[in-house]
PDB file of N, CA and C in Angstrom:
ATOM      1  N   MET Z   1     219.403   6.766  60.901  1.00  0.00           N
ATOM      2  CA  MET Z   1     219.661   8.014  61.593  1.00  0.00           C
ATOM      3  C   MET Z   1     220.128   9.093  60.611  1.00  0.00           C
ATOM      4  N   VAL Z   2     221.080   8.730  59.732  1.00  0.00           N
ATOM      5  CA  VAL Z   2     221.596   9.688  58.766  1.00  0.00           C
ATOM      6  C   VAL Z   2     220.513  10.063  57.758  1.00  0.00           C
ATOM      7  N   LYS Z   3     219.691   9.089  57.377  1.00  0.00           N
ATOM      8  CA  LYS Z   3     218.626   9.357  56.418  1.00  0.00           C
ATOM      9  C   LYS Z   3     217.609  10.336  57.010  1.00  0.00           C
ATOM     10  N   ASN Z   4     217.274  10.160  58.287  1.00  0.00           N
ATOM     11  CA  ASN Z   4     216.337  11.074  58.942  1.00  0.00           C
ATOM     12  C   ASN Z   4     216.905  12.487  59.014  1.00  0.00           C
ATOM     13  N   LYS Z   5     218.218  12.604  59.247  1.00  0.00           N
ATOM     14  CA  LYS Z   5     218.852  13.911  59.330  1.00  0.00           C
ATOM     15  C   LYS Z   5     218.846  14.597  57.967  1.00  0.00           C
ATOM     16  N   LYS Z   6     219.041  13.833  56.896  1.00  0.00           N
ATOM     17  CA  LYS Z   6     219.004  14.410  55.548  1.00  0.00           C
ATOM     18  C   LYS Z   6     217.603  14.899  55.206  1.00  0.00           C
ATOM     19  N   ILE Z   7     216.597  14.139  55.598  1.00  0.00           N
ATOM     20  CA  ILE Z   7     215.215  14.543  55.337  1.00  0.00           C
ATOM     21  C   ILE Z   7     214.885  15.808  56.118  1.00  0.00           C
ATOM     22  N   LEU Z   8     215.286  15.857  57.376  1.00  0.00           N
ATOM     23  CA  LEU Z   8     215.048  17.044  58.198  1.00  0.00           C
ATOM     24  C   LEU Z   8     215.768  18.261  57.617  1.00  0.00           C
ATOM     25  N   ARG Z   9     216.995  18.070  57.139  1.00  0.00           N
ATOM     26  CA  ARG Z   9     217.754  19.168  56.533  1.00  0.00           C
ATOM     27  C   ARG Z   9     217.038  19.687  55.290  1.00  0.00           C
ATOM     28  N   LYS Z  10     216.467  18.804  54.488  1.00  0.00           N
ATOM     29  CA  LYS Z  10     215.747  19.227  53.286  1.00  0.00           C
ATOM     30  C   LYS Z  10     214.468  19.986  53.644  1.00  0.00           C
ATOM     31  N   ILE Z  11     213.788  19.552  54.696  1.00  0.00           N
ATOM     32  CA  ILE Z  11     212.580  20.257  55.147  1.00  0.00           C
ATOM     33  C   ILE Z  11     212.938  21.656  55.635  1.00  0.00           C
ATOM     34  N   ILE Z  12     214.002  21.764  56.418  1.00  0.00           N
ATOM     35  CA  ILE Z  12     214.428  23.071  56.912  1.00  0.00           C
ATOM     36  C   ILE Z  12     214.832  23.971  55.758  1.00  0.00           C
ATOM     37  N   LEU Z  13     215.551  23.413  54.788  1.00  0.00           N
ATOM     38  CA  LEU Z  13     215.947  24.192  53.620  1.00  0.00           C
ATOM     39  C   LEU Z  13     214.724  24.695  52.857  1.00  0.00           C
ATOM     40  N   ALA Z  14     213.728  23.862  52.697  1.00  0.00           N
ATOM     41  CA  ALA Z  14     212.506  24.273  51.999  1.00  0.00           C
ATOM     42  C   ALA Z  14     211.811  25.415  52.743  1.00  0.00           C
ATOM     43  N   LEU Z  15     211.732  25.318  54.058  1.00  0.00           N
ATOM     44  CA  LEU Z  15     211.118  26.390  54.844  1.00  0.00           C
ATOM     45  C   LEU Z  15     211.906  27.693  54.726  1.00  0.00           C
ATOM     46  N   LEU Z  16     213.229  27.592  54.764  1.00  0.00           N
ATOM     47  CA  LEU Z  16     214.054  28.791  54.627  1.00  0.00           C
ATOM     48  C   LEU Z  16     213.888  29.420  53.244  1.00  0.00           C
ATOM     49  N   LEU Z  17     213.768  28.599  52.213  1.00  0.00           N
ATOM     50  CA  LEU Z  17     213.566  29.134  50.869  1.00  0.00           C
ATOM     51  C   LEU Z  17     212.205  29.805  50.729  1.00  0.00           C
ATOM     52  N   ILE Z  18     211.186  29.249  51.365  1.00  0.00           N
ATOM     53  CA  ILE Z  18     209.865  29.876  51.349  1.00  0.00           C
ATOM     54  C   ILE Z  18     209.910  31.227  52.060  1.00  0.00           C
ATOM     55  N   CYS Z  19     210.586  31.270  53.207  1.00  0.00           N
ATOM     56  CA  CYS Z  19     210.723  32.531  53.943  1.00  0.00           C
ATOM     57  C   CYS Z  19     211.507  33.561  53.131  1.00  0.00           C
ATOM     58  N   THR Z  20     212.534  33.111  52.420  1.00  0.00           N
ATOM     59  CA  THR Z  20     213.313  34.019  51.576  1.00  0.00           C
ATOM     60  C   THR Z  20     212.449  34.573  50.451  1.00  0.00           C
ATOM     61  N   ALA Z  21     211.652  33.727  49.845  1.00  0.00           N
ATOM     62  CA  ALA Z  21     210.749  34.189  48.780  1.00  0.00           C
ATOM     63  C   ALA Z  21     209.757  35.208  49.320  1.00  0.00           C
ATOM     64  N   PHE Z  22     209.247  34.986  50.526  1.00  0.00           N
ATOM     65  CA  PHE Z  22     208.321  35.944  51.137  1.00  0.00           C
ATOM     66  C   PHE Z  22     209.008  37.279  51.398  1.00  0.00           C
ATOM     67  N   LEU Z  23     210.256  37.232  51.875  1.00  0.00           N
ATOM     68  CA  LEU Z  23     210.994  38.472  52.120  1.00  0.00           C
ATOM     69  C   LEU Z  23     211.211  39.251  50.825  1.00  0.00           C
ATOM     70  N   ILE Z  24     211.603  38.563  49.774  1.00  0.00           N
ATOM     71  CA  ILE Z  24     211.821  39.229  48.489  1.00  0.00           C
ATOM     72  C   ILE Z  24     210.518  39.815  47.965  1.00  0.00           C
ATOM     73  N   TYR Z  25     209.426  39.066  48.097  1.00  0.00           N
ATOM     74  CA  TYR Z  25     208.115  39.554  47.656  1.00  0.00           C
ATOM     75  C   TYR Z  25     207.715  40.808  48.420  1.00  0.00           C
ATOM     76  N   SER Z  26     207.913  40.813  49.737  1.00  0.00           N
ATOM     77  CA  SER Z  26     207.497  41.972  50.527  1.00  0.00           C
ATOM     78  C   SER Z  26     208.345  43.196  50.214  1.00  0.00           C
ATOM     79  N   ILE Z  27     209.621  42.991  49.894  1.00  0.00           N
ATOM     80  CA  ILE Z  27     210.472  44.127  49.543  1.00  0.00           C
ATOM     81  C   ILE Z  27     210.118  44.666  48.159  1.00  0.00           C
ATOM     82  N   VAL Z  28     209.844  43.774  47.222  1.00  0.00           N
ATOM     83  CA  VAL Z  28     209.468  44.210  45.872  1.00  0.00           C
ATOM     84  C   VAL Z  28     208.112  44.906  45.899  1.00  0.00           C
ATOM     85  N   LYS Z  29     207.194  44.412  46.696  1.00  0.00           N
ATOM     86  CA  LYS Z  29     205.852  44.981  46.772  1.00  0.00           C
ATOM     87  C   LYS Z  29     205.877  46.386  47.361  1.00  0.00           C
ATOM     88  N   ASP Z  30     206.696  46.603  48.386  1.00  0.00           N
ATOM     89  CA  ASP Z  30     206.749  47.896  49.061  1.00  0.00           C
ATOM     90  C   ASP Z  30     208.208  48.227  49.404  1.00  0.00           C
ATOM     91  N   PRO Z  31     208.974  48.712  48.415  1.00  0.00           N
ATOM     92  CA  PRO Z  31     210.409  48.899  48.632  1.00  0.00           C
ATOM     93  C   PRO Z  31     210.754  49.928  49.712  1.00  0.00           C
ATOM     94  N   LEU Z  32     209.942  50.925  49.884  1.00  0.00           N
ATOM     95  CA  LEU Z  32     210.248  51.974  50.855  1.00  0.00           C
ATOM     96  C   LEU Z  32     209.500  51.797  52.167  1.00  0.00           C
ATOM     97  N   GLY Z  33     208.763  50.717  52.287  1.00  0.00           N
ATOM     98  CA  GLY Z  33     207.972  50.482  53.489  1.00  0.00           C
ATOM     99  C   GLY Z  33     208.805  49.972  54.645  1.00  0.00           C
ATOM    100  N   LYS Z  34     208.127  49.769  55.753  1.00  0.00           N
ATOM    101  CA  LYS Z  34     208.789  49.266  56.954  1.00  0.00           C
ATOM    102  C   LYS Z  34     208.839  47.736  56.874  1.00  0.00           C
ATOM    103  N   HIS Z  35     210.050  47.176  57.042  1.00  0.00           N
ATOM    104  CA  HIS Z  35     210.240  45.737  56.975  1.00  0.00           C
ATOM    105  C   HIS Z  35     210.792  45.232  58.296  1.00  0.00           C
ATOM    106  N   ASP Z  36     210.450  44.000  58.623  1.00  0.00           N
ATOM    107  CA  ASP Z  36     210.888  43.389  59.879  1.00  0.00           C
ATOM    108  C   ASP Z  36     212.293  42.828  59.715  1.00  0.00           C
ATOM    109  N   ILE Z  37     213.281  43.494  60.301  1.00  0.00           N
ATOM    110  CA  ILE Z  37     214.669  43.079  60.158  1.00  0.00           C
ATOM    111  C   ILE Z  37     214.943  41.788  60.925  1.00  0.00           C
ATOM    112  N   MET Z  38     214.224  41.544  61.997  1.00  0.00           N
ATOM    113  CA  MET Z  38     214.455  40.337  62.787  1.00  0.00           C
ATOM    114  C   MET Z  38     214.104  39.082  61.985  1.00  0.00           C
ATOM    115  N   PHE Z  39     213.074  39.154  61.175  1.00  0.00           N
ATOM    116  CA  PHE Z  39     212.701  38.021  60.337  1.00  0.00           C
ATOM    117  C   PHE Z  39     213.805  37.737  59.320  1.00  0.00           C
ATOM    118  N   ALA Z  40     214.344  38.791  58.711  1.00  0.00           N
ATOM    119  CA  ALA Z  40     215.427  38.622  57.739  1.00  0.00           C
ATOM    120  C   ALA Z  40     216.677  38.052  58.408  1.00  0.00           C
ATOM    121  N   LEU Z  41     216.989  38.528  59.599  1.00  0.00           N
ATOM    122  CA  LEU Z  41     218.150  38.012  60.324  1.00  0.00           C
ATOM    123  C   LEU Z  41     217.965  36.551  60.710  1.00  0.00           C
ATOM    124  N   THR Z  42     216.765  36.189  61.087  1.00  0.00           N
ATOM    125  CA  THR Z  42     216.476  34.805  61.457  1.00  0.00           C
ATOM    126  C   THR Z  42     216.662  33.862  60.265  1.00  0.00           C
ATOM    127  N   VAL Z  43     216.201  34.284  59.111  1.00  0.00           N
ATOM    128  CA  VAL Z  43     216.370  33.463  57.908  1.00  0.00           C
ATOM    129  C   VAL Z  43     217.855  33.333  57.572  1.00  0.00           C
ATOM    130  N   THR Z  44     218.589  34.428  57.686  1.00  0.00           N
ATOM    131  CA  THR Z  44     220.025  34.389  57.411  1.00  0.00           C
ATOM    132  C   THR Z  44     220.753  33.453  58.361  1.00  0.00           C
ATOM    133  N   VAL Z  45     220.437  33.547  59.645  1.00  0.00           N
ATOM    134  CA  VAL Z  45     221.056  32.670  60.643  1.00  0.00           C
ATOM    135  C   VAL Z  45     220.682  31.209  60.380  1.00  0.00           C
ATOM    136  N   GLY Z  46     219.478  30.969  59.915  1.00  0.00           N
ATOM    137  CA  GLY Z  46     219.068  29.609  59.577  1.00  0.00           C
ATOM    138  C   GLY Z  46     219.916  29.016  58.470  1.00  0.00           C
ATOM    139  N   PHE Z  47     220.172  29.807  57.428  1.00  0.00           N
ATOM    140  CA  PHE Z  47     221.036  29.327  56.338  1.00  0.00           C
ATOM    141  C   PHE Z  47     222.459  29.080  56.832  1.00  0.00           C
ATOM    142  N   ILE Z  48     222.970  29.975  57.668  1.00  0.00           N
ATOM    143  CA  ILE Z  48     224.330  29.813  58.193  1.00  0.00           C
ATOM    144  C   ILE Z  48     224.426  28.560  59.055  1.00  0.00           C
ATOM    145  N   ALA Z  49     223.437  28.340  59.917  1.00  0.00           N
ATOM    146  CA  ALA Z  49     223.443  27.163  60.783  1.00  0.00           C
ATOM    147  C   ALA Z  49     223.320  25.880  59.969  1.00  0.00           C
ATOM    148  N   LEU Z  50     222.501  25.900  58.942  1.00  0.00           N
ATOM    149  CA  LEU Z  50     222.340  24.726  58.095  1.00  0.00           C
ATOM    150  C   LEU Z  50     223.647  24.402  57.375  1.00  0.00           C
ATOM    151  N   ASP Z  51     224.338  25.417  56.895  1.00  0.00           N
ATOM    152  CA  ASP Z  51     225.617  25.202  56.220  1.00  0.00           C
ATOM    153  C   ASP Z  51     226.686  24.714  57.199  1.00  0.00           C
ATOM    154  N   ALA Z  52     226.714  25.286  58.390  1.00  0.00           N
ATOM    155  CA  ALA Z  52     227.705  24.861  59.387  1.00  0.00           C
ATOM    156  C   ALA Z  52     227.476  23.410  59.793  1.00  0.00           C
ATOM    157  N   ASP Z  53     226.214  23.022  59.935  1.00  0.00           N
ATOM    158  CA  ASP Z  53     225.904  21.639  60.294  1.00  0.00           C
ATOM    159  C   ASP Z  53     226.311  20.687  59.175  1.00  0.00           C
ATOM    160  N   GLU Z  54     226.108  21.104  57.933  1.00  0.00           N
ATOM    161  CA  GLU Z  54     226.482  20.259  56.796  1.00  0.00           C
ATOM    162  C   GLU Z  54     228.007  20.099  56.718  1.00  0.00           C
ATOM    163  N   LYS Z  55     228.732  21.176  56.959  1.00  0.00           N
ATOM    164  CA  LYS Z  55     230.199  21.093  56.932  1.00  0.00           C
ATOM    165  C   LYS Z  55     230.713  20.231  58.068  1.00  0.00           C
ATOM    166  N   LYS Z  56     230.058  20.299  59.222  1.00  0.00           N
ATOM    167  CA  LYS Z  56     230.461  19.478  60.368  1.00  0.00           C
ATOM    168  C   LYS Z  56     230.260  18.001  60.040  1.00  0.00           C
ATOM    169  N   ASP Z  57     229.172  17.677  59.358  1.00  0.00           N
ATOM    170  CA  ASP Z  57     228.908  16.287  58.979  1.00  0.00           C
ATOM    171  C   ASP Z  57     229.900  15.800  57.933  1.00  0.00           C
ATOM    172  N   ASP Z  58     230.360  16.696  57.051  1.00  0.00           N
ATOM    173  CA  ASP Z  58     231.329  16.291  56.030  1.00  0.00           C
ATOM    174  C   ASP Z  58     232.684  15.948  56.653  1.00  0.00           C
ATOM    175  N   ILE Z  59     233.061  16.637  57.719  1.00  0.00           N
ATOM    176  CA  ILE Z  59     234.334  16.407  58.368  1.00  0.00           C
ATOM    177  C   ILE Z  59     234.325  15.084  59.121  1.00  0.00           C
ATOM    178  N   SER Z  60     233.215  14.789  59.766  1.00  0.00           N
ATOM    179  CA  SER Z  60     233.124  13.555  60.581  1.00  0.00           C
ATOM    180  C   SER Z  60     233.127  12.315  59.743  1.00  0.00           C
TER     181      SER Z  60
END
């Protein structure tokens, strides 16, 4: 069970890092253009949730 949770956490982290790279690329490509703030907020919330879940597991 714990091993499956660690694998899932690594997959989620990889997806969040890919999304972060895409956000940085889109901002560098068109710095003054229109960007989707909801996508950036979603990625940020994903990192926060992943960290909170990891801290919760460390306490237990």
